[in-house]
Short mmCIF file of C-alpha atoms and ligand atoms in Angstrom, two decimals:
data_model
loop_
_atom_site.label_atom_id
_atom_site.label_comp_id
_atom_site.label_asym_id
_atom_site.label_seq_id
_atom_site.Cartn_x
_atom_site.Cartn_y
_atom_site.Cartn_z
CA UNK A 1 -8.24 -40.43 32.29
CA UNK A 2 -5.60 -37.73 31.83
CA UNK A 3 -5.71 -34.91 34.21
CA UNK A 4 -6.15 -31.52 33.12
CA UNK A 5 -6.46 -28.62 34.90
CA UNK A 6 -8.21 -30.13 38.47
CA UNK A 7 -9.81 -27.48 40.55
CA UNK A 8 -6.97 -25.10 41.92
CA UNK A 9 -8.08 -22.50 44.11
CA UNK A 10 -11.96 -21.59 45.03
CA UNK A 11 -14.27 -20.97 42.36
CA UNK A 12 -15.11 -17.35 41.16
CA UNK A 13 -18.65 -17.66 39.89
CA UNK A 14 -21.56 -19.51 41.35
CA UNK A 15 -23.22 -20.54 38.02
CA UNK A 16 -22.27 -20.52 34.42
CA UNK A 17 -24.91 -20.74 31.51
CA UNK A 18 -22.84 -22.63 28.68
CA UNK A 19 -24.80 -22.04 25.46
CA UNK A 20 -26.22 -19.09 26.12
CA UNK A 21 -26.48 -17.96 22.66
CA UNK A 22 -28.87 -21.01 21.57
CA UNK A 23 -32.85 -20.61 21.56
CA UNK A 24 -33.01 -22.12 25.06
CA UNK A 25 -29.90 -20.64 26.64
CA UNK A 26 -31.16 -17.07 25.81
CA UNK A 27 -34.26 -17.78 27.72
CA UNK A 28 -32.70 -19.25 30.71
CA UNK A 29 -30.18 -15.91 30.99
CA UNK A 30 -33.13 -13.61 30.42
CA UNK A 31 -34.45 -15.83 33.48
CA UNK A 32 -31.65 -15.25 35.62
CA UNK A 33 -31.62 -11.68 34.70
CA UNK A 34 -35.10 -11.11 35.79
CA UNK A 35 -34.60 -12.91 38.58
CA UNK A 36 -31.32 -11.14 39.77
CA UNK A 37 -33.31 -7.60 39.18
CA UNK A 38 -35.90 -8.76 41.46
CA UNK A 39 -33.78 -10.04 44.41
CA UNK A 40 -31.91 -6.82 44.15
CA UNK A 41 -34.96 -4.96 44.12
CA UNK A 42 -36.28 -6.83 47.22
CA UNK A 43 -32.50 -6.25 49.11
CA UNK A 44 -31.62 -9.84 48.74
CA UNK A 45 -28.56 -11.05 47.47
CA UNK A 46 -28.13 -13.20 44.33
CA UNK A 47 -25.40 -15.68 43.26
CA UNK A 48 -22.83 -14.56 40.73
CA UNK A 49 -23.05 -15.71 37.01
CA UNK A 50 -22.02 -15.58 33.74
CA UNK A 51 -22.59 -16.58 30.26
CA UNK A 52 -20.20 -18.98 28.15
CA UNK A 53 -19.85 -20.07 24.19
CA UNK A 54 -17.73 -20.12 21.49
CA UNK A 55 -18.09 -16.77 19.93
CA UNK A 56 -17.91 -13.36 21.97
CA UNK A 57 -20.12 -11.32 19.56
CA UNK A 58 -22.80 -13.24 19.59
CA UNK A 59 -22.50 -13.80 23.76
CA UNK A 60 -22.08 -9.83 24.02
CA UNK A 61 -25.29 -9.86 21.61
CA UNK A 62 -27.05 -11.90 24.42
CA UNK A 63 -25.96 -9.56 27.26
CA UNK A 64 -27.18 -6.71 24.80
CA UNK A 65 -30.66 -8.32 24.69
CA UNK A 66 -31.13 -9.13 28.15
CA UNK A 67 -33.44 -7.05 30.73
CA UNK A 68 -31.78 -4.47 32.73
CA UNK A 69 -29.58 -6.33 35.38
CA UNK A 70 -27.14 -5.03 37.81
CA UNK A 71 -24.20 -6.29 37.38
CA UNK A 72 -24.48 -8.01 33.88
CA UNK A 73 -23.27 -11.36 33.83
CA UNK A 74 -19.67 -11.85 32.92
CA UNK A 75 -18.93 -13.00 29.61
CA UNK A 76 -16.76 -15.98 28.97
CA UNK A 77 -15.97 -16.40 25.23
CA UNK A 78 -13.76 -19.62 23.70
CA UNK A 79 -15.36 -22.11 25.37
CA UNK A 80 -16.22 -24.79 22.37
CA UNK A 81 -17.36 -28.17 23.80
CA UNK A 82 -14.57 -30.05 21.42
CA UNK A 83 -12.25 -28.27 23.21
CA UNK A 84 -11.53 -30.13 26.60
CA UNK A 85 -9.05 -27.48 27.85
CA UNK A 86 -11.46 -25.14 27.58
CA UNK A 87 -13.98 -26.73 29.48
CA UNK A 88 -11.55 -27.60 32.09
CA UNK A 89 -11.03 -23.72 32.47
CA UNK A 90 -14.32 -23.01 32.55
CA UNK A 91 -15.50 -25.85 35.09
CA UNK A 92 -12.78 -24.91 37.39
CA UNK A 93 -14.18 -21.48 37.86
CA UNK A 94 -17.65 -21.99 38.54
CA UNK A 95 -19.69 -23.93 41.33
CA UNK A 96 -22.81 -24.97 38.98
CA UNK A 97 -22.45 -25.27 35.17
CA UNK A 98 -25.78 -25.34 33.48
CA UNK A 99 -25.21 -26.61 29.91
CA UNK A 100 -27.56 -25.46 26.93
CA UNK A 101 -25.39 -26.77 24.24
CA UNK A 102 -27.40 -29.70 22.36
CA UNK A 103 -27.43 -31.96 20.66
CA UNK A 104 -26.11 -33.41 23.71
CA UNK A 105 -25.57 -37.34 22.31
CA UNK A 106 -22.00 -36.17 20.95
CA UNK A 107 -21.28 -33.20 23.17
CA UNK A 108 -22.28 -33.49 27.03
CA UNK A 109 -20.04 -36.29 27.76
CA UNK A 110 -16.94 -33.95 27.28
CA UNK A 111 -18.44 -30.90 29.31
CA UNK A 112 -19.59 -33.78 32.27
CA UNK A 113 -16.24 -35.20 32.44
CA UNK A 114 -14.70 -31.61 33.26
CA UNK A 115 -17.58 -31.09 36.04
CA UNK A 116 -16.58 -34.25 37.73
CA UNK A 117 -13.05 -34.04 37.52
CA UNK A 118 -13.40 -30.31 39.34
CA UNK A 119 -16.42 -31.44 41.62
CA UNK A 120 -18.86 -28.82 40.03
CA UNK A 121 -22.66 -29.34 39.81
CA UNK A 122 -23.93 -29.97 36.52
CA UNK A 123 -27.35 -29.85 34.70
CA UNK A 124 -28.65 -30.01 31.48
CA UNK A 125 -31.81 -30.49 29.15
CA UNK A 126 -31.06 -33.66 27.50
CA UNK A 127 -33.76 -36.31 26.58
CA UNK A 128 -31.76 -38.66 24.81
CA UNK A 129 -32.20 -41.73 26.64
CA UNK A 130 -29.32 -43.53 25.25
CA UNK A 131 -26.83 -40.99 26.36
CA UNK A 132 -28.13 -40.73 29.66
CA UNK A 133 -27.56 -44.40 30.09
CA UNK A 134 -24.05 -43.79 29.22
CA UNK A 135 -23.81 -40.87 31.52
CA UNK A 136 -24.70 -42.99 34.28
CA UNK A 137 -22.68 -45.86 33.69
CA UNK A 138 -19.74 -43.96 33.30
CA UNK A 139 -20.08 -40.94 35.73
CA UNK A 140 -22.11 -41.98 39.03
CA UNK A 141 -19.38 -43.41 40.75
CA UNK A 142 -16.82 -40.41 40.05
CA UNK A 143 -19.27 -37.99 40.65
CA UNK A 144 -20.02 -39.46 44.15
CA UNK A 145 -16.71 -39.59 44.51
CA UNK A 146 -15.92 -35.99 44.02
CA UNK A 147 -19.12 -35.16 45.71
CA UNK A 148 -21.01 -33.19 42.91
CA UNK A 149 -24.26 -33.88 41.20
CA UNK A 150 -24.56 -34.41 37.57
CA UNK A 151 -28.38 -33.96 36.74
CA UNK A 152 -29.87 -34.47 32.88
CA UNK A 153 -33.72 -33.85 31.58
CA UNK A 154 -33.87 -30.86 34.20
CA UNK A 155 -36.66 -28.95 31.80
CA UNK A 156 -40.16 -29.77 31.37
CA UNK A 157 -39.33 -33.56 31.20
CA UNK A 158 -38.85 -34.57 33.48
CA UNK A 159 -38.10 -32.44 36.42
CA UNK A 160 -41.94 -31.32 37.41
CA UNK A 161 -43.07 -34.84 37.39
CA UNK A 162 -40.18 -36.05 39.16
CA UNK A 163 -40.56 -33.59 41.77
CA UNK A 164 -44.28 -33.56 42.48
CA UNK A 165 -43.92 -37.29 42.42
CA UNK A 166 -41.25 -37.27 45.38
CA UNK A 167 -43.13 -34.95 47.16
CA UNK A 168 -46.33 -36.63 46.97
CA UNK A 169 -44.58 -39.82 48.10
CA UNK A 170 -42.96 -38.17 50.95
CA UNK A 171 -46.34 -37.18 52.00
CA UNK A 172 -47.90 -40.63 51.59
CA UNK A 173 -45.29 -42.15 53.76
CA UNK A 174 -45.27 -39.59 56.51
CA UNK A 175 -41.47 -38.47 55.90
CA UNK A 176 -40.53 -36.14 58.25
CA UNK A 177 -39.51 -32.55 56.87
CA UNK A 178 -36.49 -32.56 55.36
CA UNK A 179 -36.42 -36.77 55.07
CA UNK A 180 -36.96 -38.35 51.82
CA UNK A 181 -39.62 -40.75 52.79
CA UNK A 182 -39.84 -43.38 49.47
CA UNK A 183 -37.72 -45.96 49.43
CA UNK A 184 -37.02 -45.25 53.29
CA UNK A 185 -38.82 -48.59 54.47
CA UNK A 186 -42.56 -47.67 53.64
CA UNK A 187 -43.31 -48.31 49.98
CA UNK A 188 -45.24 -46.71 48.00
CA UNK A 189 -47.87 -48.89 45.49
CA UNK A 190 -49.35 -46.19 43.07
CA UNK A 191 -48.07 -43.11 41.83
CA UNK A 192 -50.51 -40.69 39.24
CA UNK A 193 -49.18 -37.48 37.48
CA UNK A 194 -51.68 -35.41 35.71
CA UNK A 195 -50.74 -32.18 33.64
CA UNK A 196 -53.22 -29.71 33.26
CA UNK A 197 -52.90 -26.84 30.57
CA UNK A 198 -55.32 -24.35 32.40
CA UNK A 199 -54.24 -21.95 29.55
CA UNK A 200 -52.58 -21.76 26.10
CA UNK A 201 -51.77 -19.12 23.91
CA UNK A 202 -54.39 -18.64 21.01
CA UNK A 203 -53.24 -18.93 17.50
CA UNK A 204 -50.55 -21.82 18.06
CA UNK A 205 -49.60 -22.32 14.66
CA UNK A 206 -47.16 -25.16 13.60
CA UNK A 207 -44.80 -27.80 14.80
CA UNK A 208 -42.44 -24.78 15.10
CA UNK A 209 -44.55 -23.39 17.85
CA UNK A 210 -43.95 -26.62 19.68
CA UNK A 211 -40.31 -27.27 19.47
CA UNK A 212 -36.99 -25.72 18.38
CA UNK A 213 -34.56 -26.53 15.82
CA UNK A 214 -32.23 -27.94 18.88
CA UNK A 215 -34.90 -30.30 20.21
CA UNK A 216 -35.61 -31.66 16.50
CA UNK A 217 -31.82 -32.04 16.04
CA UNK A 218 -31.63 -34.08 19.36
CA UNK A 219 -34.60 -36.55 18.24
CA UNK A 220 -32.34 -37.34 15.10
CA UNK A 221 -29.70 -37.73 17.40
CA UNK A 222 -31.83 -40.91 19.10
CA UNK A 223 -32.35 -41.84 15.83
CA UNK A 224 -28.80 -43.03 14.87
CA UNK A 225 -27.70 -43.84 18.51
CA UNK A 226 -26.69 -47.84 18.54
CA UNK A 227 -28.72 -48.13 22.01
CA UNK A 228 -31.84 -46.58 20.50
CA UNK A 229 -33.52 -49.59 21.64
CA UNK A 230 -33.60 -47.93 25.34
CA UNK A 231 -36.62 -45.77 24.20
CA UNK A 232 -39.62 -46.66 25.90
CA UNK A 233 -38.01 -48.76 28.83
CA UNK A 234 -39.36 -47.70 32.14
CA UNK A 235 -36.39 -49.27 33.63
CA UNK A 236 -33.58 -47.93 31.18
CA UNK A 237 -32.15 -45.65 33.99
CA UNK A 238 -32.25 -47.81 37.04
CA UNK A 239 -28.60 -47.83 38.86
CA UNK A 240 -28.39 -51.33 38.31
CA UNK A 241 -28.45 -50.62 34.63
CA UNK A 242 -31.29 -51.08 32.54
CA UNK A 243 -29.72 -52.72 29.65
CA UNK A 244 -30.08 -56.63 31.38
CA UNK A 245 -33.00 -58.69 32.52
CA UNK A 246 -32.06 -58.03 36.20
CA UNK A 247 -34.53 -58.43 38.75
CA UNK A 248 -35.20 -54.73 39.55
CA UNK A 249 -35.58 -54.06 35.70
CA UNK A 250 -37.81 -56.71 35.44
CA UNK A 251 -40.33 -55.57 38.34
CA UNK A 252 -40.32 -52.15 37.18
CA UNK A 253 -41.55 -53.30 33.57
CA UNK A 254 -43.92 -55.98 34.87
CA UNK A 255 -45.32 -53.49 37.71
CA UNK A 256 -45.32 -50.25 35.65
CA UNK A 257 -45.16 -50.80 31.88
CA UNK A 258 -44.97 -47.40 29.55
CA UNK A 259 -48.48 -46.58 29.01
CA UNK A 260 -49.63 -44.84 26.06
CA UNK A 261 -53.39 -45.45 26.51
CA UNK A 262 -55.86 -43.03 27.64
CA UNK A 263 -57.18 -43.86 31.14
CA UNK A 264 -59.50 -42.39 33.80
CA UNK A 265 -58.61 -41.43 37.23
CA UNK A 266 -60.87 -39.97 39.81
CA UNK A 267 -63.63 -39.09 37.17
CA UNK A 268 -61.15 -37.25 34.95
CA UNK A 269 -59.94 -38.75 31.37
CA UNK A 270 -55.98 -38.54 31.13
CA UNK A 271 -54.48 -38.80 27.76
CA UNK A 272 -50.91 -39.90 26.79
CA UNK A 273 -47.96 -37.46 28.33
CA UNK A 274 -46.78 -34.84 25.49
CA UNK A 275 -44.50 -34.41 23.81
CA UNK A 276 -43.27 -37.92 24.41
CA UNK A 277 -44.22 -40.35 27.25
CA UNK A 278 -41.20 -42.18 27.52
CA UNK A 279 -38.87 -39.94 28.93
CA UNK A 280 -40.15 -39.28 32.44
CA UNK A 281 -40.95 -42.69 33.94
CA UNK A 282 -37.17 -44.19 33.90
CA UNK A 283 -36.39 -40.82 35.44
CA UNK A 284 -39.07 -41.37 38.50
CA UNK A 285 -37.97 -44.80 38.88
CA UNK A 286 -34.37 -43.95 39.18
CA UNK A 287 -35.61 -41.33 42.05
CA UNK A 288 -37.20 -44.28 43.82
CA UNK A 289 -34.21 -46.61 43.06
CA UNK A 290 -31.36 -44.13 44.18
CA UNK A 291 -33.58 -43.13 47.33
CA UNK A 292 -33.88 -46.46 48.56
CA UNK A 293 -30.01 -47.43 47.84
CA UNK A 294 -29.37 -44.41 49.88
CA UNK A 295 -31.79 -45.82 52.83
CA UNK A 296 -30.31 -49.47 52.72
CA UNK A 297 -34.11 -50.38 51.72
CA UNK A 298 -34.99 -52.82 48.73
CA UNK A 299 -36.46 -50.99 45.85
CA UNK A 300 -40.00 -51.97 45.47
CA UNK A 301 -41.13 -50.17 42.23
CA UNK A 302 -44.77 -48.23 42.24
CA UNK A 303 -47.13 -48.50 39.37
CA UNK A 304 -46.68 -45.05 37.93
CA UNK A 305 -49.03 -43.79 35.48
CA UNK A 306 -48.95 -40.06 33.59
CA UNK A 307 -51.51 -38.33 31.76
CA UNK A 308 -52.63 -35.06 30.26
CA UNK A 309 -55.81 -34.23 31.95
CA UNK A 310 -58.63 -33.76 29.45
CA UNK A 311 -61.21 -32.92 31.86
CA UNK A 312 -64.10 -35.01 33.18
CA UNK A 313 -64.70 -38.57 31.82
CA UNK A 314 -67.32 -38.94 29.58
CA UNK A 315 -69.33 -37.11 27.24
CA UNK A 316 -68.72 -36.18 23.45
CA UNK A 317 -66.22 -32.80 24.53
CA UNK A 318 -63.84 -35.12 26.05
CA UNK A 319 -63.44 -37.64 23.27
CA UNK A 320 -62.97 -34.57 20.97
CA UNK A 321 -60.31 -33.27 23.02
CA UNK A 322 -58.47 -36.52 23.24
CA UNK A 323 -58.27 -37.00 19.89
CA UNK A 324 -55.14 -34.81 19.01
CA UNK A 325 -53.60 -36.83 22.20
CA UNK A 326 -54.30 -40.30 20.40
CA UNK A 327 -52.51 -39.14 17.09
CA UNK A 328 -49.59 -38.21 19.21
CA UNK A 329 -49.77 -41.74 20.94
CA UNK A 330 -49.57 -43.16 17.63
CA UNK A 331 -46.88 -40.96 16.25
CA UNK A 332 -45.09 -42.37 19.62
CA UNK A 333 -45.81 -46.03 18.72
CA UNK A 334 -44.25 -45.69 15.74
CA UNK A 335 -41.14 -44.27 17.18
CA UNK A 336 -41.05 -47.01 19.27
CA UNK A 337 -40.99 -49.26 16.13
CA UNK A 338 -38.36 -47.16 14.41
CA UNK A 339 -36.11 -47.36 17.31
CA UNK A 340 -35.96 -51.39 17.06
CA UNK A 341 -34.81 -51.07 13.49
CA UNK A 342 -31.52 -52.33 12.61
CA UNK A 343 -29.01 -48.91 13.20
CA UNK A 344 -27.70 -48.69 9.54
CA UNK A 345 -31.35 -48.19 8.52
CA UNK A 346 -32.06 -45.90 11.39
CA UNK A 347 -28.53 -43.68 10.28
CA UNK A 348 -29.63 -44.10 6.94
CA UNK A 349 -33.18 -42.45 8.57
CA UNK A 350 -31.46 -39.77 10.64
CA UNK A 351 -29.23 -38.65 7.71
CA UNK A 352 -32.43 -38.09 5.32
CA UNK A 353 -33.98 -35.89 8.27
CA UNK A 354 -31.15 -34.06 8.96
CA UNK A 355 -31.47 -32.24 5.78
CA UNK A 356 -34.69 -31.22 6.56
CA UNK A 357 -33.95 -29.63 9.86
CA UNK A 358 -34.60 -26.10 10.37
CA UNK A 359 -31.78 -23.54 11.21
CA UNK A 360 -30.12 -24.09 14.63
CA UNK A 361 -30.98 -20.89 17.16
CA UNK A 362 -34.52 -21.23 15.85
CA UNK A 363 -37.58 -22.07 17.93
CA UNK A 364 -41.26 -21.22 18.68
CA UNK A 365 -42.29 -17.51 17.49
CA UNK A 366 -42.55 -15.14 20.60
CA UNK A 367 -46.49 -15.36 20.85
CA UNK A 368 -46.10 -18.81 21.44
CA UNK A 369 -43.55 -18.62 24.53
CA UNK A 370 -46.09 -16.53 26.85
CA UNK A 371 -49.96 -17.02 28.13
CA UNK A 372 -49.46 -20.59 29.09
CA UNK A 373 -50.80 -21.62 32.42
CA UNK A 374 -50.35 -25.17 33.63
CA UNK A 375 -49.99 -27.46 36.70
CA UNK A 376 -48.30 -30.75 37.06
CA UNK A 377 -49.85 -33.00 40.14
CA UNK A 378 -48.93 -36.56 41.84
CA UNK A 379 -51.00 -38.38 44.04
CA UNK A 380 -49.13 -41.15 45.52
CA UNK A 381 -50.61 -43.77 47.56
CA UNK A 382 -48.81 -45.62 50.11
CA UNK A 383 -48.93 -49.46 51.68
CA UNK A 384 -51.92 -49.17 54.28
CA UNK A 385 -53.76 -46.70 51.60
CA UNK A 386 -52.18 -43.33 52.88
CA UNK A 387 -52.16 -40.69 50.03
CA UNK A 388 -50.01 -37.90 49.31
CA UNK A 389 -50.56 -34.96 46.58
CA UNK A 390 -47.95 -32.41 45.29
CA UNK A 391 -48.72 -29.87 42.73
CA UNK A 392 -46.06 -27.62 40.87
CA UNK A 393 -47.86 -24.78 38.89
CA UNK A 394 -45.88 -22.59 36.38
CA UNK A 395 -46.55 -20.36 33.58
CA UNK A 396 -44.51 -19.96 30.23
CA UNK A 397 -44.40 -22.44 27.12
CA UNK A 398 -43.51 -25.72 28.76
CA UNK A 399 -40.96 -26.45 26.78
CA UNK A 400 -38.87 -23.41 26.45
CA UNK A 401 -39.84 -20.39 28.65
CA UNK A 402 -40.82 -22.57 31.41
CA UNK A 403 -38.07 -25.12 30.95
CA UNK A 404 -35.22 -22.47 31.33
CA UNK A 405 -37.10 -21.19 34.21
CA UNK A 406 -36.73 -24.67 35.77
CA UNK A 407 -33.29 -25.09 34.79
CA UNK A 408 -32.30 -21.88 36.07
CA UNK A 409 -34.43 -22.66 39.83
CA UNK A 410 -32.42 -25.95 39.55
CA UNK A 411 -28.73 -24.33 39.14
CA UNK A 412 -29.54 -21.83 41.77
CA UNK A 413 -30.49 -24.43 44.41
CA UNK A 414 -27.23 -26.05 43.81
CA UNK A 415 -25.49 -22.93 44.01
CA UNK A 416 -26.98 -22.47 47.70
CA UNK A 417 -23.62 -22.72 49.78
CA UNK A 418 -25.72 -24.43 52.85
CA UNK A 419 -27.72 -27.31 51.19
CA UNK A 420 -29.35 -30.12 53.31
CA UNK A 421 -29.29 -33.86 51.86
CA UNK A 422 -27.28 -33.64 48.67
CA UNK A 423 -26.85 -36.78 47.39
CA UNK A 424 -23.93 -36.77 44.81
CA UNK A 425 -23.72 -39.19 41.62
CA UNK A 426 -25.67 -39.00 38.45
CA UNK A 427 -28.95 -37.66 40.00
CA UNK A 428 -32.31 -36.84 38.77
CA UNK A 429 -33.65 -33.41 38.98
CA UNK A 430 -36.31 -34.47 42.30
CA UNK A 431 -32.97 -35.69 44.17
CA UNK A 432 -30.92 -32.56 43.02
CA UNK A 433 -33.71 -30.23 44.26
CA UNK A 434 -33.76 -32.02 47.99
CA UNK A 435 -36.54 -33.02 50.14
CA UNK A 436 -37.24 -29.83 51.46
CA UNK A 437 -39.37 -26.88 49.27
CA UNK A 438 -36.86 -24.66 47.42
CA UNK A 439 -37.34 -21.05 47.46
CA UNK A 440 -36.42 -20.80 43.87
CA UNK A 441 -39.53 -22.95 43.38
CA UNK A 442 -41.59 -20.53 45.25
CA UNK A 443 -41.78 -17.45 42.51
CA UNK A 444 -45.11 -16.09 40.73
CA UNK A 445 -44.18 -18.16 37.47
CA UNK A 446 -43.20 -21.45 39.03
CA UNK A 447 -44.46 -22.62 42.28
CA UNK A 448 -44.00 -26.02 44.16
CA UNK A 449 -47.09 -26.40 46.01
CA UNK A 450 -46.85 -29.84 48.46
CA UNK A 451 -49.93 -31.34 50.23
N1 NAP B 1 -36.07 -31.51 28.15
C1 NAP B 1 -36.74 -30.60 27.57
O1 NAP B 1 -37.66 -30.02 28.08
C2 NAP B 1 -36.04 -29.75 26.79
C3 NAP B 1 -36.42 -28.28 26.19
C4 NAP B 1 -35.87 -27.54 25.22
C5 NAP B 1 -34.57 -27.64 24.68
N2 NAP B 1 -34.23 -29.06 25.17
C6 NAP B 1 -32.89 -29.20 24.71
O2 NAP B 1 -31.86 -28.34 24.70
C7 NAP B 1 -30.90 -28.32 23.58
C8 NAP B 1 -30.60 -26.95 22.93
O3 NAP B 1 -31.72 -26.59 22.27
P1 NAP B 1 -31.85 -25.61 21.57
O4 NAP B 1 -32.89 -25.20 20.37
O5 NAP B 1 -31.63 -23.76 22.66
O6 NAP B 1 -30.77 -25.29 20.71
P2 NAP B 1 -29.70 -24.34 19.34
O7 NAP B 1 -30.92 -23.15 19.59
O8 NAP B 1 -29.48 -24.78 18.60
O9 NAP B 1 -28.71 -23.99 20.28
C9 NAP B 1 -27.49 -24.43 20.47
C10 NAP B 1 -26.38 -23.79 21.57
O10 NAP B 1 -25.42 -24.76 21.59
C11 NAP B 1 -24.29 -23.86 21.25
N3 NAP B 1 -23.03 -24.78 20.77
C12 NAP B 1 -23.21 -25.43 19.51
N4 NAP B 1 -21.79 -26.16 19.01
C13 NAP B 1 -21.26 -25.57 20.04
C14 NAP B 1 -19.71 -26.02 20.53
N5 NAP B 1 -18.99 -26.89 19.62
N6 NAP B 1 -19.14 -25.29 21.36
C15 NAP B 1 -20.03 -24.61 22.23
N7 NAP B 1 -21.19 -24.31 22.18
C16 NAP B 1 -21.79 -25.11 21.11
C17 NAP B 1 -24.47 -22.79 20.31
O11 NAP B 1 -23.76 -21.76 20.18
P3 NAP B 1 -23.22 -20.88 19.00
O12 NAP B 1 -23.95 -19.65 19.17
O13 NAP B 1 -21.69 -20.69 19.25
O14 NAP B 1 -23.92 -21.59 17.76
C18 NAP B 1 -25.90 -22.86 20.69
O15 NAP B 1 -25.72 -21.61 21.70
C19 NAP B 1 -31.34 -29.43 22.53
O16 NAP B 1 -30.52 -30.56 22.71
C20 NAP B 1 -32.74 -29.51 23.05
O17 NAP B 1 -33.10 -31.17 22.84
C21 NAP B 1 -34.45 -29.89 25.93
#
């Protein structure tokens, strides 16, 4: 690795949002502006922040469209993810870089490399599991050595389930305030994560109200990836390497296979996680494995189940509500089959699908972005039967408005000057947020409620 622009002085910006002109990037910029104004009106300090990207005109337009915020964010133009010099200069200027430039498979490694070289914390929203595995393999040790955190899947997938599972495990193992708990001696046997949509805006119309062009492009990238076979492997992000049949991976696959079937828990009916069930489990198992490693304890995987809460089990109503989820589960099974096809077939398929993708920068209609209320709750049961629970309550479209707010909350937490228990490396959203309750997850729009 050649050295380009190592950090020479103190960074002059706390948080940089790269890709602020994209669909999700614009929502993240809005969230930062709202939080800044709120802090200002309450007399609290707020970190300095900047928006970055390729084109000054487009970035200026994003800033001009922000809700009132003073001072406005700095605009850093001329940053192209294919230009390592521009990335190095950007990373050297900031303490935290939030990356909303997708699709990530091709472009994120260069941005992560620039951050690790300068010891800058990094977070993104990528859900391309083969990429995540390569980032673990290529950057965990360098990031540890640099003392920084690299966090992926820091939106709807997989921040809420990872965070509440971690807090439920801490409660179940009787962890002291500020201590991690799971993996630190007392093992957790079961973790159940349930997602409830308490309010959904009326008139959601089509696929475009559910996913943006950028997300669809990322799914296509997975199709064409040589390592696409990782999709569906709950052990795919373990520190020991998810490819092989090592003991830890085998234990995770045996104890906690990926579930697409509905199940009953506490008199409730739970259907498969949406939009995809295969992203969260590898992250939650990585959290437990990394924390076990930190404490020097063996990693004993818990049985993990995750599902959408469809209300009381039994009765025709529950079955009707479950029907669309079963269709989604069937689609996910189909994807699991497709990723096992020969690479040449998958790349051909990806080329065909690419032609049908909507224009970059587009996504759900404004009416679909608001009017949501949801909760993500985890219950953990430790050896000996002690239970712990934790809930994250949120508002906004899970995949976009809320995802942007989650990424921003993580970025603000990573920018805090006096953080406890910082585990460096390629870590998970829960680990990056730390064992305490972040004040950035104590807002009207997003609130963590530990038990
Ligand atoms: N896991 C989750 O929960 C979740 C949720 C939402 C989104 N996502 C992911 O987030 C990513 C972004 O999605 P989106 O819908 O917001 O995408 P989008 O609207 O297409 O935005 C893409 C952004 O990338 C920028 N960009 C593209 N090429 C660039 C380059 N060479 N150098 C610098 N910037 C470049 C674009 O800037 P220009 O204006 O210069 O073109 C734009 O700001 C996707 O990968 C998606 O999968 C994940």
